[in-house]
Coordinates of C-alpha atoms in Angstrom, one line a residue:
M8 CA -6.3 -19.9 22.4
N9 CA -6.0 -21.5 19.2
E10 CA -5.0 -25.1 18.5
F11 CA -2.7 -24.4 15.8
P12 CA -0.3 -21.3 15.9
W13 CA -1.1 -19.8 12.7
L14 CA 0.4 -16.4 13.6
T15 CA 3.6 -18.0 14.7
T16 CA 3.8 -20.1 11.5
L17 CA 3.2 -16.9 9.5
W18 CA 6.4 -15.2 10.6
V19 CA 8.6 -18.3 11.1
L20 CA 8.0 -19.4 7.5
P21 CA 10.1 -16.4 5.9
L22 CA 12.4 -16.8 8.7
A23 CA 13.1 -20.3 8.0
G24 CA 13.2 -19.6 4.3
A25 CA 16.0 -16.9 5.0
I26 CA 18.1 -19.5 7.0
V27 CA 17.7 -22.0 4.1
V28 CA 18.5 -19.7 1.4
A29 CA 21.6 -18.4 3.2
A30 CA 23.0 -21.8 3.7
L31 CA 22.8 -22.7 0.0
P32 CA 26.2 -22.9 -1.8
G33 CA 27.3 -20.1 -3.8
R34 CA 26.8 -21.8 -7.1
L35 CA 23.2 -22.4 -6.5
R36 CA 21.8 -18.9 -7.1
G37 CA 18.8 -20.0 -9.3
V38 CA 17.8 -22.5 -6.5
A39 CA 18.3 -19.6 -4.0
R40 CA 15.7 -17.5 -5.9
W41 CA 13.2 -20.4 -6.2
T42 CA 13.6 -21.4 -2.5
G43 CA 13.0 -17.9 -1.5
L44 CA 9.8 -17.6 -3.6
V45 CA 8.4 -20.9 -2.4
F46 CA 8.7 -19.7 1.2
A47 CA 7.3 -16.4 0.3
L48 CA 4.2 -18.1 -1.3
A49 CA 3.9 -20.4 1.7
A50 CA 3.8 -17.3 3.9
L51 CA 1.2 -16.0 1.6
A52 CA -0.9 -19.1 2.0
I53 CA -0.8 -18.9 5.7
G54 CA -1.8 -15.3 5.6
I55 CA -4.8 -16.1 3.5
V56 CA -5.7 -18.9 5.9
V57 CA -5.4 -16.2 8.8
A58 CA -7.8 -14.0 6.8
V59 CA -10.5 -16.8 6.3
R60 CA -10.4 -17.5 10.0
F61 CA -10.6 -14.0 11.1
E62 CA -14.4 -13.1 12.0
P63 CA -15.2 -9.5 11.2
G64 CA -17.8 -9.3 13.9
G65 CA -15.8 -11.2 16.5
P66 CA -13.6 -10.2 19.3
Q67 CA -11.1 -7.3 18.7
Y68 CA -8.0 -9.5 18.8
Q69 CA -8.3 -12.8 17.3
L70 CA -6.1 -15.9 16.7
V71 CA -4.4 -15.0 19.9
E72 CA -1.3 -16.9 21.1
S73 CA 0.2 -16.3 24.4
H74 CA 3.3 -17.9 26.1
R75 CA 5.5 -16.8 28.9
W76 CA 8.7 -15.2 27.5
I77 CA 10.5 -13.2 30.3
P78 CA 8.4 -13.4 33.3
A79 CA 10.7 -11.7 35.6
F80 CA 9.4 -8.3 34.2
G81 CA 6.2 -9.4 32.6
A82 CA 7.1 -9.7 29.0
G83 CA 5.3 -12.4 27.1
Y84 CA 5.2 -13.9 23.6
T85 CA 1.7 -12.9 22.7
L86 CA 0.4 -12.5 19.1
G87 CA -3.0 -11.5 17.9
V88 CA -4.7 -9.6 15.0
D89 CA -7.3 -7.1 14.6
G90 CA -8.7 -5.9 11.3
I91 CA -6.1 -3.3 10.8
A92 CA -3.3 -5.7 11.4
L93 CA -4.9 -8.3 9.2
V94 CA -4.9 -6.3 6.1
L95 CA -1.2 -5.0 6.7
V96 CA -0.4 -8.7 7.2
L97 CA -2.0 -9.6 3.7
L98 CA -0.3 -6.6 2.1
T99 CA 3.1 -7.8 3.5
A100 CA 2.6 -11.4 2.5
G101 CA 1.2 -10.6 -1.0
L102 CA 3.9 -8.1 -2.0
M103 CA 6.9 -10.3 -1.0
P104 CA 6.5 -12.9 -3.9
L105 CA 6.1 -10.2 -6.3
L106 CA 9.3 -8.3 -5.1
L107 CA 11.2 -11.4 -5.4
L108 CA 10.0 -12.0 -8.9
A109 CA 10.6 -8.3 -9.8
G110 CA 14.1 -8.6 -8.9
W111 CA 14.7 -12.0 -10.3
N112 CA 17.3 -11.2 -13.0
D113 CA 18.6 -8.0 -11.3
D114 CA 22.4 -8.1 -11.5
I115 CA 23.2 -7.2 -7.9
G116 CA 26.8 -8.5 -7.7
G117 CA 28.8 -5.4 -8.3
A118 CA 27.4 -3.2 -5.5
A119 CA 27.7 -6.0 -3.0
G120 CA 31.3 -6.7 -3.8
G121 CA 30.7 -9.4 -6.5
G122 CA 30.8 -12.3 -4.0
A123 CA 29.7 -15.8 -5.0
R124 CA 26.9 -15.8 -2.4
V125 CA 25.4 -12.3 -3.1
T126 CA 22.1 -13.7 -4.5
Q127 CA 21.5 -15.9 -1.4
V128 CA 22.2 -13.0 1.0
Y129 CA 20.0 -10.6 -1.0
V130 CA 17.1 -13.1 -0.9
A131 CA 17.7 -14.1 2.7
L132 CA 17.7 -10.4 3.8
M133 CA 14.3 -9.6 2.0
L134 CA 12.8 -12.7 3.8
L135 CA 14.2 -11.8 7.0
V136 CA 12.6 -8.2 6.8
E137 CA 9.4 -9.8 5.9
S138 CA 9.4 -12.1 9.0
M139 CA 10.3 -9.2 11.3
V140 CA 7.5 -6.9 9.9
L141 CA 4.8 -9.8 10.3
I142 CA 5.8 -10.3 13.9
S143 CA 5.6 -6.5 14.5
F144 CA 2.0 -6.3 12.9
T145 CA 0.9 -9.2 15.1
S146 CA 2.5 -8.5 18.4
L147 CA 0.3 -7.8 21.4
D148 CA 3.3 -7.5 23.7
I149 CA 4.9 -4.0 23.8
L150 CA 8.5 -5.3 24.4
L151 CA 8.1 -7.9 21.7
F152 CA 6.9 -5.2 19.2
Y153 CA 9.7 -3.0 20.2
V154 CA 12.5 -5.7 19.8
F155 CA 11.4 -6.4 16.1
F156 CA 10.6 -2.7 15.4
E157 CA 14.4 -2.1 15.9
V158 CA 15.8 -5.4 14.6
M159 CA 14.3 -5.0 11.2
L160 CA 16.5 -2.1 10.6
I161 CA 19.6 -4.3 10.4
P162 CA 18.6 -6.3 7.3
M163 CA 17.1 -3.2 5.7
Y164 CA 20.5 -1.4 6.3
F165 CA 22.3 -4.1 4.3
L166 CA 19.5 -4.0 1.7
I167 CA 20.0 -0.3 1.1
G168 CA 23.8 0.0 1.3
G169 CA 25.0 -3.3 -0.1
F170 CA 22.9 -4.1 -3.2
G171 CA 22.2 -2.4 -6.4
P172 CA 23.0 -2.7 -10.2
R173 CA 26.3 -3.8 -11.3
G174 CA 28.7 -1.3 -12.9
D175 CA 27.9 1.4 -10.3
N176 CA 31.0 3.7 -10.2
V177 CA 32.7 4.5 -6.7
A178 CA 30.8 7.6 -6.2
V179 CA 27.5 6.0 -6.5
R180 CA 28.5 3.3 -4.1
Q181 CA 29.7 5.9 -1.5
Q182 CA 26.3 7.6 -2.0
R183 CA 24.5 4.3 -1.3
A184 CA 26.6 3.8 1.8
R185 CA 25.8 7.2 3.1
A186 CA 22.1 6.7 2.5
A187 CA 22.2 3.4 4.4
V188 CA 24.1 5.0 7.3
K189 CA 21.5 7.9 7.4
F190 CA 18.7 5.5 7.3
L191 CA 20.2 3.6 10.3
L192 CA 21.3 6.4 12.4
Y193 CA 17.8 8.3 11.9
N194 CA 15.8 5.2 12.9
L195 CA 18.1 4.0 15.6
F196 CA 18.0 7.3 17.3
G197 CA 14.2 7.2 17.1
G198 CA 14.3 3.8 18.5
L199 CA 16.5 4.6 21.5
I200 CA 14.0 7.5 22.4
M201 CA 11.1 4.9 22.1
L202 CA 13.2 2.5 24.3
A203 CA 13.1 5.3 27.2
A204 CA 9.3 5.6 26.8
V205 CA 8.9 1.8 26.9
I206 CA 10.9 1.5 30.1
G207 CA 9.1 4.5 31.5
L208 CA 5.6 2.8 30.7
Y209 CA 7.0 -0.4 32.3
V210 CA 7.9 1.4 35.5
L211 CA 4.4 2.8 35.8
T212 CA 2.8 -0.5 35.5
A213 CA 5.2 -1.9 38.1
R214 CA 4.3 0.8 40.5
Q215 CA 0.7 -0.1 40.2
H216 CA 1.5 -4.0 40.4
L217 CA -0.2 -4.6 37.0
G218 CA 0.5 -8.2 36.1
G219 CA 2.2 -8.7 39.5
A220 CA 5.3 -6.8 39.4
G221 CA 4.7 -4.9 36.1
T222 CA 3.8 -6.0 32.6
F223 CA 4.4 -5.3 28.8
D224 CA 1.1 -7.0 27.9
F225 CA -0.5 -4.5 25.5
R226 CA -4.2 -5.2 26.3
T227 CA -3.6 -5.0 30.1
V228 CA -1.7 -1.7 29.7
V229 CA -4.5 -0.3 27.4
A230 CA -7.1 -1.2 29.9
A231 CA -5.2 0.7 32.7
A232 CA -4.3 3.6 30.5
N233 CA -7.9 4.2 29.7
S234 CA -9.3 3.6 33.2
G235 CA -6.7 6.0 34.9
Q236 CA -4.8 3.2 36.7
L237 CA -1.4 3.9 35.5
G238 CA -1.1 6.6 38.2
A239 CA 0.9 9.3 36.2
G240 CA 0.1 12.9 35.7
P241 CA -0.3 14.5 32.2
A242 CA 3.3 15.6 32.0
V243 CA 4.5 12.1 32.3
L244 CA 2.0 10.6 29.9
N245 CA 2.8 13.5 27.4
A246 CA 6.6 12.6 27.6
L247 CA 6.0 8.9 27.0
F248 CA 3.6 9.7 24.1
L249 CA 6.3 12.0 22.4
G250 CA 8.9 9.3 22.9
C251 CA 6.9 6.7 21.0
M252 CA 5.6 9.1 18.6
F253 CA 9.1 10.4 17.6
A254 CA 10.3 6.8 16.7
F255 CA 7.0 6.1 14.7
A256 CA 7.4 9.5 12.9
V257 CA 10.9 8.9 12.0
K258 CA 9.9 5.6 10.3
A259 CA 6.7 6.7 8.7
P260 CA 8.2 9.2 7.9
L261 CA 6.6 12.5 9.0
W262 CA 7.9 16.0 8.1
P263 CA 10.4 17.2 9.2
L264 CA 12.0 13.7 9.9
H265 CA 11.5 12.4 6.3
T266 CA 15.1 13.4 4.9
W267 CA 16.5 9.9 4.9
L268 CA 13.7 8.5 2.7
P269 CA 14.5 9.9 -0.8
D270 CA 18.3 8.8 -0.5
A271 CA 17.4 5.5 0.7
A272 CA 14.8 4.8 -1.9
V273 CA 17.0 5.5 -4.9
S274 CA 20.0 3.8 -3.4
A275 CA 18.4 0.4 -3.0
T276 CA 17.2 -2.0 -5.6
P277 CA 13.7 -1.3 -6.8
A278 CA 12.3 -4.2 -5.1
G279 CA 14.3 -3.2 -1.9
A280 CA 12.9 0.2 -2.1
V281 CA 9.4 -1.0 -2.3
L282 CA 9.8 -3.2 0.6
M283 CA 11.0 -0.2 2.6
M284 CA 8.4 2.2 1.4
A285 CA 5.2 -0.1 1.0
V286 CA 5.9 -2.3 4.1
V287 CA 8.6 -1.4 6.5
D288 CA 7.4 2.2 6.7
K289 CA 3.9 1.1 7.5
V290 CA 5.1 -0.2 10.8
G291 CA 5.4 3.4 11.8
T292 CA 2.0 4.5 10.9
F293 CA 0.6 1.2 12.4
G294 CA 2.4 2.0 15.5
M295 CA 0.8 5.6 15.7
L296 CA -2.8 4.0 15.3
R297 CA -2.3 1.1 17.7
Y298 CA 0.3 2.2 20.3
C299 CA 0.2 6.1 20.5
L300 CA -3.5 6.4 20.5
L301 CA -4.5 3.5 22.8
L302 CA -1.7 3.6 25.3
F303 CA -1.9 7.4 25.6
P304 CA -5.3 8.7 25.0
S305 CA -5.1 11.8 26.8
A306 CA -1.6 12.9 25.2
T307 CA -3.3 12.0 21.7
H308 CA -5.9 14.6 22.2
T309 CA -3.4 17.1 23.3
Y310 CA -1.0 16.7 20.5
A311 CA -3.4 15.8 17.8
P312 CA -3.7 19.4 16.4
L313 CA 0.2 19.6 16.2
V314 CA 0.7 16.3 14.4
S315 CA -2.2 17.2 12.0
V316 CA -0.3 20.4 11.0
L317 CA 3.0 18.4 10.6
A318 CA 1.0 15.9 8.4
V319 CA -0.5 18.8 6.3
I320 CA 2.9 20.2 5.8
G321 CA 4.3 16.9 4.6
I322 CA 1.4 16.5 2.2
V323 CA 2.1 19.8 0.3
Y324 CA 5.9 19.7 0.9
G325 CA 6.2 16.2 -0.6
A326 CA 4.3 17.0 -3.6
L327 CA 6.0 20.3 -4.3
L328 CA 9.4 18.5 -4.3
A329 CA 8.2 15.8 -6.4
I330 CA 7.3 18.4 -9.2
G331 CA 10.9 19.7 -9.1
Q332 CA 12.6 16.4 -9.4
T333 CA 14.8 15.4 -12.4
D334 CA 15.4 11.6 -11.1
V335 CA 12.3 9.4 -11.8
M336 CA 12.8 7.2 -8.8
R337 CA 13.5 10.1 -6.4
L338 CA 10.3 11.8 -7.7
I339 CA 8.3 8.7 -6.7
A340 CA 10.1 8.6 -3.3
Y341 CA 8.8 12.2 -2.6
T342 CA 5.3 11.2 -3.5
S343 CA 5.4 8.8 -0.5
I344 CA 6.2 11.5 1.9
S345 CA 3.0 13.2 0.6
H346 CA 0.9 10.1 1.0
F347 CA 2.3 9.2 4.4
G348 CA 1.0 12.8 5.4
F349 CA -2.4 11.7 4.4
I350 CA -2.2 8.5 6.5
I351 CA -1.1 10.5 9.7
L352 CA -3.6 13.2 9.2
G353 CA -6.4 10.5 8.9
I354 CA -5.1 8.8 12.2
F355 CA -5.0 12.0 14.3
A356 CA -8.3 13.4 12.9
M357 CA -9.8 10.8 15.3
T358 CA -12.9 10.2 13.5
N359 CA -14.2 6.9 12.3
Q360 CA -14.2 7.9 8.7
A361 CA -10.8 9.3 8.6
G362 CA -9.3 6.4 10.7
A363 CA -10.9 4.0 8.4
G364 CA -9.5 5.9 5.4
A365 CA -6.0 6.1 7.0
A366 CA -5.9 2.2 7.6
L367 CA -7.2 1.6 3.9
Y368 CA -4.7 4.1 2.9
M369 CA -1.8 2.1 4.2
V370 CA -2.8 -0.8 2.0
N371 CA -3.6 1.2 -1.1
H372 CA -0.4 3.1 -1.0
G373 CA 1.5 0.0 -0.7
I374 CA 0.0 -1.4 -3.8
S375 CA 0.2 1.7 -5.8
T376 CA 3.8 2.7 -4.7
A377 CA 4.8 -1.0 -5.6
A378 CA 3.3 -0.7 -9.0
L379 CA 4.7 2.7 -9.9
F380 CA 8.1 2.0 -8.6
L381 CA 8.7 -1.4 -10.0
I382 CA 7.6 -0.3 -13.4
A383 CA 9.7 2.6 -13.3
G384 CA 12.6 0.3 -12.1
F385 CA 11.9 -1.9 -15.2
L386 CA 12.2 1.2 -17.5
V387 CA 15.5 2.4 -15.7
S388 CA 17.0 -0.9 -15.9
R389 CA 16.6 -0.9 -19.7
R390 CA 17.8 2.6 -20.2
G391 CA 20.5 2.5 -17.6
T392 CA 19.9 5.9 -16.1
R393 CA 17.2 7.4 -13.6
A394 CA 17.4 10.9 -15.4
I395 CA 14.1 12.0 -16.7
E396 CA 15.5 14.0 -19.5
A397 CA 17.1 10.8 -20.9
F398 CA 13.6 9.5 -21.8
G399 CA 10.8 10.3 -24.2
G400 CA 8.7 8.5 -26.7
V401 CA 8.6 5.3 -24.8
Q402 CA 5.1 4.5 -25.5
K403 CA 6.0 4.2 -29.2
V404 CA 8.5 1.4 -28.7
A405 CA 7.1 -0.1 -25.3
P406 CA 3.4 0.4 -25.3
V407 CA 2.5 -2.0 -22.4
L408 CA 5.1 -0.7 -20.2
A409 CA 3.9 2.9 -20.9
G410 CA 0.2 2.0 -20.4
T411 CA 0.9 0.1 -17.1
F412 CA 3.0 3.1 -15.8
L413 CA 0.1 5.4 -16.7
I414 CA -2.4 3.3 -14.6
A415 CA -0.1 3.3 -11.7
G416 CA 0.6 6.9 -12.0
L417 CA -3.2 7.6 -12.2
A418 CA -3.6 5.5 -9.0
T419 CA -1.0 7.7 -7.3
L420 CA -2.9 10.8 -8.0
S421 CA -6.0 9.2 -6.7
L422 CA -8.2 9.2 -9.9
P423 CA -11.7 8.0 -9.0
G424 CA -12.2 4.3 -9.8
L425 CA -8.7 3.3 -8.5
A426 CA -7.9 2.1 -4.8
P427 CA -6.3 5.3 -3.4
F428 CA -9.2 7.5 -4.3
V429 CA -11.4 5.8 -1.8
S430 CA -8.9 6.0 1.0
E431 CA -8.1 9.7 0.3
F432 CA -11.6 10.7 0.2
L433 CA -12.3 9.0 3.4
V434 CA -9.4 10.8 5.1
L435 CA -10.3 14.3 3.8
A436 CA -14.0 13.8 4.4
G437 CA -13.4 12.5 8.0
T438 CA -10.7 15.2 8.6
F439 CA -13.1 18.1 7.6
T440 CA -15.6 17.4 10.3
R441 CA -12.8 17.8 13.0
Y442 CA -10.2 20.1 11.2
P443 CA -11.8 21.8 8.3
V444 CA -8.7 24.1 7.6
A445 CA -6.3 21.1 7.5
A446 CA -8.6 19.2 5.2
I447 CA -8.9 22.0 2.7
C448 CA -5.1 22.7 2.8
A449 CA -4.5 19.0 2.1
T450 CA -6.9 19.0 -0.8
S451 CA -4.5 21.2 -2.6
A452 CA -2.1 18.1 -3.0
L453 CA -4.8 16.6 -5.3
V454 CA -3.9 19.4 -7.9
L455 CA -0.1 19.0 -7.2
A456 CA -0.4 15.2 -7.6
A457 CA -2.1 15.5 -11.0
L458 CA 0.7 17.9 -11.9
Y459 CA 3.6 15.8 -11.1
V460 CA 2.3 12.4 -12.3
L461 CA 0.9 13.6 -15.7
W462 CA 4.0 15.9 -16.3
L463 CA 6.2 12.9 -15.4
Y464 CA 4.3 10.6 -17.9
Q465 CA 4.6 13.5 -20.6
R466 CA 8.3 13.6 -20.3
L467 CA 9.0 9.8 -20.2
M468 CA 6.5 8.4 -22.5
T469 CA 5.2 10.9 -25.1
G470 CA 6.8 12.9 -27.9
P471 CA 9.4 11.8 -30.3
V472 CA 11.5 8.8 -29.4
R473 CA 14.8 10.2 -28.0
D474 CA 18.2 8.8 -29.0
G475 CA 18.9 5.7 -26.9
N476 CA 15.3 4.7 -26.4
E477 CA 14.8 3.0 -29.9
K478 CA 15.5 -0.5 -28.7
L479 CA 13.8 -0.4 -25.3
R480 CA 12.0 -3.6 -24.8
D481 CA 8.4 -4.0 -23.7
L482 CA 7.5 -5.7 -20.4
L483 CA 8.6 -9.4 -20.3
P484 CA 6.1 -12.1 -19.2
R485 CA 7.9 -12.3 -15.8
E486 CA 7.3 -8.6 -15.4
L487 CA 3.7 -8.7 -16.4
V488 CA 3.3 -11.5 -13.7
V489 CA 4.5 -8.9 -11.3
V490 CA 2.6 -5.8 -12.6
V491 CA -0.8 -7.4 -13.5
P492 CA -1.7 -8.5 -10.0
L493 CA -1.0 -4.9 -8.7
L494 CA -3.0 -3.1 -11.2
A495 CA -5.8 -5.7 -10.8
A496 CA -5.8 -5.0 -7.0
L497 CA -5.9 -1.2 -7.6
L498 CA -9.0 -1.7 -9.9
V499 CA -10.8 -4.2 -7.6
L500 CA -10.3 -2.1 -4.5
G501 CA -11.1 1.0 -6.3
A502 CA -14.5 -0.5 -7.3
Y503 CA -15.3 -2.6 -4.3
P504 CA -13.4 -1.9 -1.0
K505 CA -16.1 -3.4 1.2
P506 CA -14.4 -6.5 2.3
V507 CA -11.3 -4.5 3.4
L508 CA -13.4 -1.9 5.1
D509 CA -15.7 -4.4 6.9
R510 CA -12.4 -5.6 8.7
I511 CA -10.9 -2.3 9.1
N512 CA -14.1 -0.4 10.5
P513 CA -14.7 -2.4 13.7
A514 CA -11.0 -2.0 14.7
V515 CA -10.9 1.7 14.1
A516 CA -14.4 2.0 15.9
S517 CA -13.1 0.2 19.0
T518 CA -9.9 2.2 19.1
L519 CA -11.8 5.7 19.0
T520 CA -14.2 4.3 21.6
T521 CA -11.5 3.0 23.9
I522 CA -9.8 6.5 23.9
G523 CA -13.0 8.5 24.3
A524 CA -12.8 10.0 20.7
H525 CA -16.1 10.8 19.1
D526 CA -17.1 11.9 15.7
P527 CA -18.0 15.7 15.8
A528 CA -21.8 16.2 15.6
P529 CA -22.8 17.6 12.3
A530 CA -23.8 21.4 12.5
V531 CA -27.4 21.4 11.5
P532 CA -28.7 24.9 10.5
Q533 CA -31.6 26.0 12.5
P534 CA -34.8 27.0 10.7
E535 CA -35.5 30.6 10.9
A536 CA -38.5 31.6 13.0
A537 CA -41.6 32.6 11.0
P538 CA -42.0 36.4 10.9
T539 CA -44.8 37.6 13.2
H540 CA -47.4 40.2 12.1
G541 CA -49.4 42.5 14.4
G542 CA -53.2 42.7 14.1
T543 CA -56.1 40.6 15.0
R544 CA -57.5 37.7 13.2

């Protein structure tokens, strides 16, 4: 138990910021933006403190806080971080100030109805999502995790459906509303399925009198699940696994449950879309790695081949559809479907190398997608359209914008030297040792990624300057403050990922050891026997 509740402070700060911002008078829009930024930076500072206090060689779960919450059925307020949760906390806390800066001058009044308090509501919703994501990553109580896993859908729904550039016509606003409803319905349905699984898991713990009359304590249930003390047959455990996996697969998203993502991504503001794809959706892959594997080890082994097949389909499918897009923002959204396939493939390959690559990929994808989507958002806001055919020759009038877009695009296609290359290589190498065919099929996406990224850059940035692009401004100082840290992180993690991997590797190794998953033994060719010859010496 820690003297100071660092993890509680971590998620309470953005929550408090949301309350303060929402209470500001409508005329203080500038104050609302600055207040939100200050609270986001404060949360980042606490996240850095948590990272400094975390010991890579220490216990699996650190900075643990535990208090009674609903003792009648064994639910507690229990927080703690392992290496995987730590890096995702830093990703979330690090991106939020940049997202608030990226949308600093966005004119979002029209889509939200033009109310006097629209800026306050927007900033408050962004902070509210951050708070709920942070408590999801740090929760060590299954019910506590589930509650915030679901509640975060509400502010995200309003960010998708309620905010966008001023001047949108009625048809675009209706499309945004449909995208928000689709997002909410998909994820709520997945959450209801998961609720049934959570209740079923509690019933099993109650029958075995774990924690007295039953418990939601994650560590207690994991210990019982991996020692065979839950007292349930394979059919029951498989059903509970599928209930949780379905909810995580919707949020991640995994093919074929992905169809809500492109519509939601293009309907929200660029900052809101990045919050969804780079942060919120990571709760799904994090849930797979922590809850599906550790709570249902036998079911994980049973369904790992099927999930791996779906992941490979998503990898190739997302890349192919990205190639055919005419909307620059929708194209980037489809690349995320492909990248989530890599993350899920690494998780269910259940090797140390692939698991570490998947956890690192969560971080690298968040950074690269944020960079590419935000830079594309700056470009679209200048031109007033998302249609790729409207661009051309941008590098002649806005060379810094074009150059930063190219770096972010090269990171997306996993160019060696940039952060996503390391994680993608680890996923493919680790997967090959267990599922060589899946790894080979997934490798085809590398070629497809080069095709959609470089072709996109060619159509947007090269060639003669098309009509309407002559006066496009280059990146402003505020926009450079957003973009430069993201590109720097891609370069640093591409050259030296060791500090992140040093924190991820022990958590991955502990997870795989707990569920009894071992790296496949390498196939060593046996030397041929020396030929024998007749005769005497």
